[in-house]
Coordinates of C-alpha atoms and ligand atoms in Angstrom, one line a residue:
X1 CA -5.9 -2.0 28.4
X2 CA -4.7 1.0 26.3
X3 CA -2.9 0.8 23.1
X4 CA -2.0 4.6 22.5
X5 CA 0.9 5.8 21.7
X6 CA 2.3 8.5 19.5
X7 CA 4.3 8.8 16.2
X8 CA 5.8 12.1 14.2
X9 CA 3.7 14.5 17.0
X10 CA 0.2 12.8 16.4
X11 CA -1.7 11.3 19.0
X12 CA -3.0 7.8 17.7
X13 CA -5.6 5.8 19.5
X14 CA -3.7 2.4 19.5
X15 CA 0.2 1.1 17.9
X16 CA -0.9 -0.6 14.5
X17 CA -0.6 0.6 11.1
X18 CA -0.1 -1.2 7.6
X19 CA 3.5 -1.9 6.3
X20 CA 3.5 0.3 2.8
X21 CA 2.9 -2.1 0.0
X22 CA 0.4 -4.5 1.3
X23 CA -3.7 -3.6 0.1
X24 CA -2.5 0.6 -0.1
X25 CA -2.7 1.4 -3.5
X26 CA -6.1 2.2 -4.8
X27 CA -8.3 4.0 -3.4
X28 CA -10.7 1.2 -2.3
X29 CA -7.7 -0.4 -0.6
X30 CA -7.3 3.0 1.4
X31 CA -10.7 3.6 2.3
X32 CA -10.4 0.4 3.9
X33 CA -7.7 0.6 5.7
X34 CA -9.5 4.3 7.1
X35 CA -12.2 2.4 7.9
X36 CA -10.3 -0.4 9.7
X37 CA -8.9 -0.6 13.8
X38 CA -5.6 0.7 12.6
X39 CA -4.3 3.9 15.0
X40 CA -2.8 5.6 11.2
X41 CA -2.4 4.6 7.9
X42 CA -0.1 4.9 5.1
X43 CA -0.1 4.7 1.1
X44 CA 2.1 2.3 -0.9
X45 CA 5.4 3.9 -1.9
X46 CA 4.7 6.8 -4.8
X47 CA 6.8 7.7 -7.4
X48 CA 5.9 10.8 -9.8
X49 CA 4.6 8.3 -12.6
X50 CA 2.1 5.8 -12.1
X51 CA 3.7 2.5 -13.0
X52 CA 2.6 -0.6 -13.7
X53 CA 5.3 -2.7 -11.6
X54 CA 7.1 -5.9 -12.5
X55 CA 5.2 -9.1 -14.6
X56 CA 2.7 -11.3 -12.8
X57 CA 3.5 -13.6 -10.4
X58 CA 5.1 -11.1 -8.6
X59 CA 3.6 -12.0 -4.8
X60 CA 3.3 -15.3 -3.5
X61 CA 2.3 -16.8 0.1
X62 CA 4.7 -19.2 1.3
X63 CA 4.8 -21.3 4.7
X64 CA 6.7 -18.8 6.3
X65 CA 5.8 -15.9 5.3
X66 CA 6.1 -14.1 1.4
X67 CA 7.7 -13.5 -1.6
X68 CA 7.4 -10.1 -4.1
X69 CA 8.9 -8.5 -6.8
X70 CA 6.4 -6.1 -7.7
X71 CA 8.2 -3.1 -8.9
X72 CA 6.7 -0.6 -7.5
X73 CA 3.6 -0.5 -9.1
X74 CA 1.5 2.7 -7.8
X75 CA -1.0 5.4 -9.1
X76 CA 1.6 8.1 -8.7
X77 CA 1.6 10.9 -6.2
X78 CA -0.5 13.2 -7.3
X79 CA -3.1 10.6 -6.8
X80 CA -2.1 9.9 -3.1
X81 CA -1.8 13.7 -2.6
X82 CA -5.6 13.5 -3.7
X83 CA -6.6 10.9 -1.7
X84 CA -5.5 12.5 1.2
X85 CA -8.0 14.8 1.0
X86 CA -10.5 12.3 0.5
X87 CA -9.4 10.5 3.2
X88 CA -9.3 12.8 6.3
X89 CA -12.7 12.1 7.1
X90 CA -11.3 8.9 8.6
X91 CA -10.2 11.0 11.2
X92 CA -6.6 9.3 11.7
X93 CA -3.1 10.2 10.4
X94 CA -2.6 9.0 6.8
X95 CA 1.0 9.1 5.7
X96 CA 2.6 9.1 3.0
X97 CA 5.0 6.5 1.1
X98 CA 7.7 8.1 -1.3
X99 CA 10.1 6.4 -3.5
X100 CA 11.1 8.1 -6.2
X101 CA 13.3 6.1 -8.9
X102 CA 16.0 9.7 -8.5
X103 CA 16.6 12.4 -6.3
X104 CA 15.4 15.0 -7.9
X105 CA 12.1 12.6 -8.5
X106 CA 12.0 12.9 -4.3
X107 CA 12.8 16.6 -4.0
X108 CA 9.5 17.4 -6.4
X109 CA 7.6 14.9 -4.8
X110 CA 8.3 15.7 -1.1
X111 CA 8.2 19.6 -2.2
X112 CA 4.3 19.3 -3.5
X113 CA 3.2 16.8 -0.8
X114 CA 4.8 19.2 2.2
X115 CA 2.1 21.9 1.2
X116 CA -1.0 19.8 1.0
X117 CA -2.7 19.9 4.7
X118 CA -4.4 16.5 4.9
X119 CA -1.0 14.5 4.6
X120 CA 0.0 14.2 8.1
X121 CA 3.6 12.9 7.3
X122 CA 6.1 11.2 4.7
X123 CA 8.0 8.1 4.7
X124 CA 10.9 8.0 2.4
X125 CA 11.4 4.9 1.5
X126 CA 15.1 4.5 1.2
X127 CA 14.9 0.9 0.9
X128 CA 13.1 -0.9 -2.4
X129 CA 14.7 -3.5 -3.6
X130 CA 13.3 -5.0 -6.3
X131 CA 13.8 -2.4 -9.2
X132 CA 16.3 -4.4 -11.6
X133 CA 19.4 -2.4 -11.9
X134 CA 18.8 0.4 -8.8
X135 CA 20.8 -0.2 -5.4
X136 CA 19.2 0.4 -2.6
X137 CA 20.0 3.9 -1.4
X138 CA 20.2 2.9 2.3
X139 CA 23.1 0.0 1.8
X140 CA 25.0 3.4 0.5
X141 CA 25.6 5.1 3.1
X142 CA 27.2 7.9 1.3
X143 CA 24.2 8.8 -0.6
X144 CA 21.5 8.1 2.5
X145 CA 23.8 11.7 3.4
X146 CA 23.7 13.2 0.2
X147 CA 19.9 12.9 0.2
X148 CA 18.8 13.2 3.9
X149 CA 20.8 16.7 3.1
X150 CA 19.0 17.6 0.6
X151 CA 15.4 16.5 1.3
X152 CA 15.2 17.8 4.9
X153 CA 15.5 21.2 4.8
X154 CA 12.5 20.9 2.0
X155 CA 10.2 18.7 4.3
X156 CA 7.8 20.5 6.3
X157 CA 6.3 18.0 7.4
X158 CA 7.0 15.1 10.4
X159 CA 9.6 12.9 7.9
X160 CA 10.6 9.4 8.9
X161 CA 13.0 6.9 6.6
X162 CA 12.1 2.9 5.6
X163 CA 15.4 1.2 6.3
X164 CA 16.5 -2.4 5.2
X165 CA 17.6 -4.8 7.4
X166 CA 21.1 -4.4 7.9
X167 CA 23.4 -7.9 9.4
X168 CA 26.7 -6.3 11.0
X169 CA 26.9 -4.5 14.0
X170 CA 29.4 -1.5 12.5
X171 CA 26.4 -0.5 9.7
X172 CA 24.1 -0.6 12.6
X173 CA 26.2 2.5 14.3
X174 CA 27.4 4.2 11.1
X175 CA 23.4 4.6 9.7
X176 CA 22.8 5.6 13.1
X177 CA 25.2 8.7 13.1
X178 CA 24.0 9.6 9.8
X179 CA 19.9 9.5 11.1
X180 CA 21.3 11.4 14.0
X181 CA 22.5 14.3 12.5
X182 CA 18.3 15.2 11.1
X183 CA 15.6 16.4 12.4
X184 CA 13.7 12.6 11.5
X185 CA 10.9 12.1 13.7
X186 CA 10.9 8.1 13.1
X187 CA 12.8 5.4 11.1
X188 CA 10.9 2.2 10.3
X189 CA 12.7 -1.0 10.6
X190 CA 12.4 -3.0 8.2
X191 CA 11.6 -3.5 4.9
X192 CA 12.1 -7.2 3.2
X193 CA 15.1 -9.1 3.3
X194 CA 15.6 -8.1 -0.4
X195 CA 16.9 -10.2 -3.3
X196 CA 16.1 -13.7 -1.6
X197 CA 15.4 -16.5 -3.7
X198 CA 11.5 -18.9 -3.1
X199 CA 12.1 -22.1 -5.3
X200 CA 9.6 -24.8 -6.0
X201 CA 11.1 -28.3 -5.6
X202 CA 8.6 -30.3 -7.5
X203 CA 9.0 -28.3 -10.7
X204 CA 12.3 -27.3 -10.3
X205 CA 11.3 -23.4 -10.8
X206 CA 11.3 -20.3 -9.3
X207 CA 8.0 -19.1 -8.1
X208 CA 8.2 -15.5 -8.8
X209 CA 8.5 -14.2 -12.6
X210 CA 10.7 -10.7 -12.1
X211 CA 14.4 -11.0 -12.1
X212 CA 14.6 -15.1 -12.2
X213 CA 12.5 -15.2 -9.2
X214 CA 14.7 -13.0 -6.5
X215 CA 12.5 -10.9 -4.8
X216 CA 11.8 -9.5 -0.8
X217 CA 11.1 -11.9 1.6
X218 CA 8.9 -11.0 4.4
X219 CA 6.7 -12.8 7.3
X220 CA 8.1 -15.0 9.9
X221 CA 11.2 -15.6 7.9
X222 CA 11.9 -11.7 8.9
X223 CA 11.0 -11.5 12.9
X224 CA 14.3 -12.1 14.6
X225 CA 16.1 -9.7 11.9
X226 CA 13.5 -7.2 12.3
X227 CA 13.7 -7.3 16.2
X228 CA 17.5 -6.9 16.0
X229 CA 17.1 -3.9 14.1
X230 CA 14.0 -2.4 16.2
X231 CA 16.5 -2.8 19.1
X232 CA 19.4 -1.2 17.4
X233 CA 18.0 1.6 16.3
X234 CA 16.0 2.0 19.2
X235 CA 19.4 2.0 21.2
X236 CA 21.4 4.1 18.9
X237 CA 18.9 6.5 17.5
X238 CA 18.4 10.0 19.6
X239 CA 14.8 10.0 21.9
X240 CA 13.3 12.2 19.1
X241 CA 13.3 9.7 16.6
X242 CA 10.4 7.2 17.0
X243 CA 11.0 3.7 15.6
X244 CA 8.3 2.1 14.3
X245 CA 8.8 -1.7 13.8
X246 CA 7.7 -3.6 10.8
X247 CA 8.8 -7.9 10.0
X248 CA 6.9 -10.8 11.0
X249 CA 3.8 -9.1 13.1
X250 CA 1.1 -12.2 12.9
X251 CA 0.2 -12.0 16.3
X252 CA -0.2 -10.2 19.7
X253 CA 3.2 -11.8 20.7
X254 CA 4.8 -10.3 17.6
X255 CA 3.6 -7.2 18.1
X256 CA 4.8 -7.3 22.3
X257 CA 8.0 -8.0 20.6
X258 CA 8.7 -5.6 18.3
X259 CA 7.4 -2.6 21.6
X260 CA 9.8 -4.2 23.7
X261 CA 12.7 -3.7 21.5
X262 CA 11.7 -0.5 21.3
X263 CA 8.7 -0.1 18.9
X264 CA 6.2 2.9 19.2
X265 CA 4.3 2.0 16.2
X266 CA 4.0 -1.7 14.6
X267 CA 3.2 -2.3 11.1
X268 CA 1.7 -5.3 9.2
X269 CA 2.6 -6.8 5.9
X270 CA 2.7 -10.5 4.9
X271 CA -0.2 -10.8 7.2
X272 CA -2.1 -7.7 6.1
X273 CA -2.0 -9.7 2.4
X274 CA -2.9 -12.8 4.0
X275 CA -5.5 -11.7 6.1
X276 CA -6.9 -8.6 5.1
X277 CA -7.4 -5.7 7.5
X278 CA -9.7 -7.7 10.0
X279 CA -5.9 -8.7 11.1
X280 CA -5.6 -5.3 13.0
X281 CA -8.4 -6.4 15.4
X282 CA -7.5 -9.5 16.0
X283 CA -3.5 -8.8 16.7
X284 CA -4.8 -5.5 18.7
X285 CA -6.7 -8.2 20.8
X286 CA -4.4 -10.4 21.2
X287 CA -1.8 -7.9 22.0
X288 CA -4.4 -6.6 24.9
X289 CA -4.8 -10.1 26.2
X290 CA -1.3 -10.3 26.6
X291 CA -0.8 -7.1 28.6
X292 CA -3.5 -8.0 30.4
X293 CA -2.0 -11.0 32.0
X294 CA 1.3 -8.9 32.1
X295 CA -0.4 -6.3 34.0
X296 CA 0.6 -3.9 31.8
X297 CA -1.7 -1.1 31.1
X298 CA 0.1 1.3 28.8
X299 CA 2.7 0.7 26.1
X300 CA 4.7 2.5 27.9
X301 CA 5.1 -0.3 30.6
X302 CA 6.6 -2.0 28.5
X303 CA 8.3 -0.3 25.6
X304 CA 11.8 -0.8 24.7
X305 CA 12.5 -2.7 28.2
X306 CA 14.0 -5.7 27.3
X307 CA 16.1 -7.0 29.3
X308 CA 19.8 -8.9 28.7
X309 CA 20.8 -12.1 30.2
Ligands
LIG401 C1 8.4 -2.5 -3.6 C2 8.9 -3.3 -2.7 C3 9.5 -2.8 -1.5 O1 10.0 -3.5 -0.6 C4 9.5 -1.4 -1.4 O2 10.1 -0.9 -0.3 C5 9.0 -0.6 -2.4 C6 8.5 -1.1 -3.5 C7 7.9 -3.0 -4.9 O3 8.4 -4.0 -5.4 O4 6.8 -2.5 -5.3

């Protein structure tokens, strides 16, 4: 059975990668992930400062999935830029998060990181949404354009976008004509369900301490919403922009999910916290013991073929 596939021009020995955010933000956490099964990897969303984040608790495990407010707590991209180098000795693309708290933060980031040869490509993260008082760029659809303008002609290298989960068919169609109009070579789908609320019953509190406990929700809570988006964008999007699918991967079933929507690439988060990165062999397995009794032998059996009723 064979996992390959390909993402933003690189060949990559099989379709898993972390989510940004999970176990990607110091440099022992990346080493790891380069020396894990994953086909790529990719750092946790940079900004030009290093910043602490949001107050402690700011991730909890629930029983369906997670909870986090973290506020972007990261070394700052200089540091990733860094690592990079380090890291090419894993042999495997490493991308790059970037989430700068302006524009202009994004244009100097993505300007220093396009000339540094060991990055292989950047993900702008359009979508965090757990900084208290900062929208999330991509439920703005006027200023996605009004970026993606701006920061694409800058990029030289493979550039994909982290979307939210969006609910209504008509934003589905309208982001979709805006992506369309770039040169992106993928668009991840998705990032938490953002600003929902985890309470705890017995004490009659919240369970997270940033912003009175609303934070992204991830894990199976996430699947179906992730799917629907995997299969929109895989439907709407032109063929040279990859999706790469990301919500509620636990399992080999998850993961056979998200490539039949449409998926090239799948990502882990909730689970990659839960389970640390021995979760990449075991969903990789799993994944291959489905196919097996699919008699599928390629990905590309199977990708984006689901079928309506
Ligand atoms: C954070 C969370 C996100 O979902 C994201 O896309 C970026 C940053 C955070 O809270 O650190």
């Amino acid at each position: 059975m064979n996992l390959s596939t390909e993402l933003g021009g690189y060949k990559l020995s099989n379709c898993f990668m972390n989510a940004s955010g999970p176990l990607c933000t110091t440099e022992k956490e990346l080493n790891d992930l380069g020396k894990s099964s994953a086909g790529l990897f990719i750092s946790k969303s940079a900004t030009e400062q290093e910043r602490e984040g949001n107050p402690s608790p700011r991730y909890v495990d629930t029983p369906w999935g997670s909870i986090n407010s973290m506020g972007l707590p990261n070394k700052g991209y200089l540091f990733y830029a860094e690592q990079a180098r380090q890291l090419a000795k894993y042999k495997k693309p490493f991308f790059i998060s970037v989430s700068g708290m302006s524009l202009e933060e994004n244009v100097k980031m993505i300007q220093h990181l396009s000339q540094i040869d060991e990055i292989s490509a950047i993900e702008l993260n359009l979508s965090c949404p757990n900084l208290p008082g900062k929208p999330q760029t991509a439920y703005d659809f006027t200023q996605t354009e009004i970026v993606l303008e701006k920061i694409m002609p800058l990029c030289s290298k493979p550039l994909g976008v982290k979307l939210p989960p969006y609910f209504d068919i008509i934003h589905f169609h309208q982001m979709a004509e805006i992506l369309n109009q770039y040169p992106l070579r993928f668009v991840t789908c998705i990032n938490s369900i953002g600003n929902a609320l985890v309470i705890d019953s017995d004490k009659e509190e919240v369970v997270i301490k940033p912003k009175d406990g609303f934070g992204g929700i991830g894990g199976d809570y996430i699947k179906p919403t992730a799917l629907a988006n995997v299969r929109q964008f895989y439907t709407l999007l032109k063929k040279d922009i990859d999706v790469v699918g990301c919500g509620g991967i636990r399992s080999g079933v998850d993961a056979f999910e998200h490539i039949l929507c449409g998926a090239s690439v799948v990502q882990l988060g909730t689970i990659l916290m839960q389970e640390g990165v021995s979760a990449f062999d075991r969903i990789a397995q799993e994944l291959q013991e489905i196919m097996q009794k699919k008699g599928y032998q390629n990905l590309l059996d199977f990708k984006g073929k689901l079928k309506s009723l």
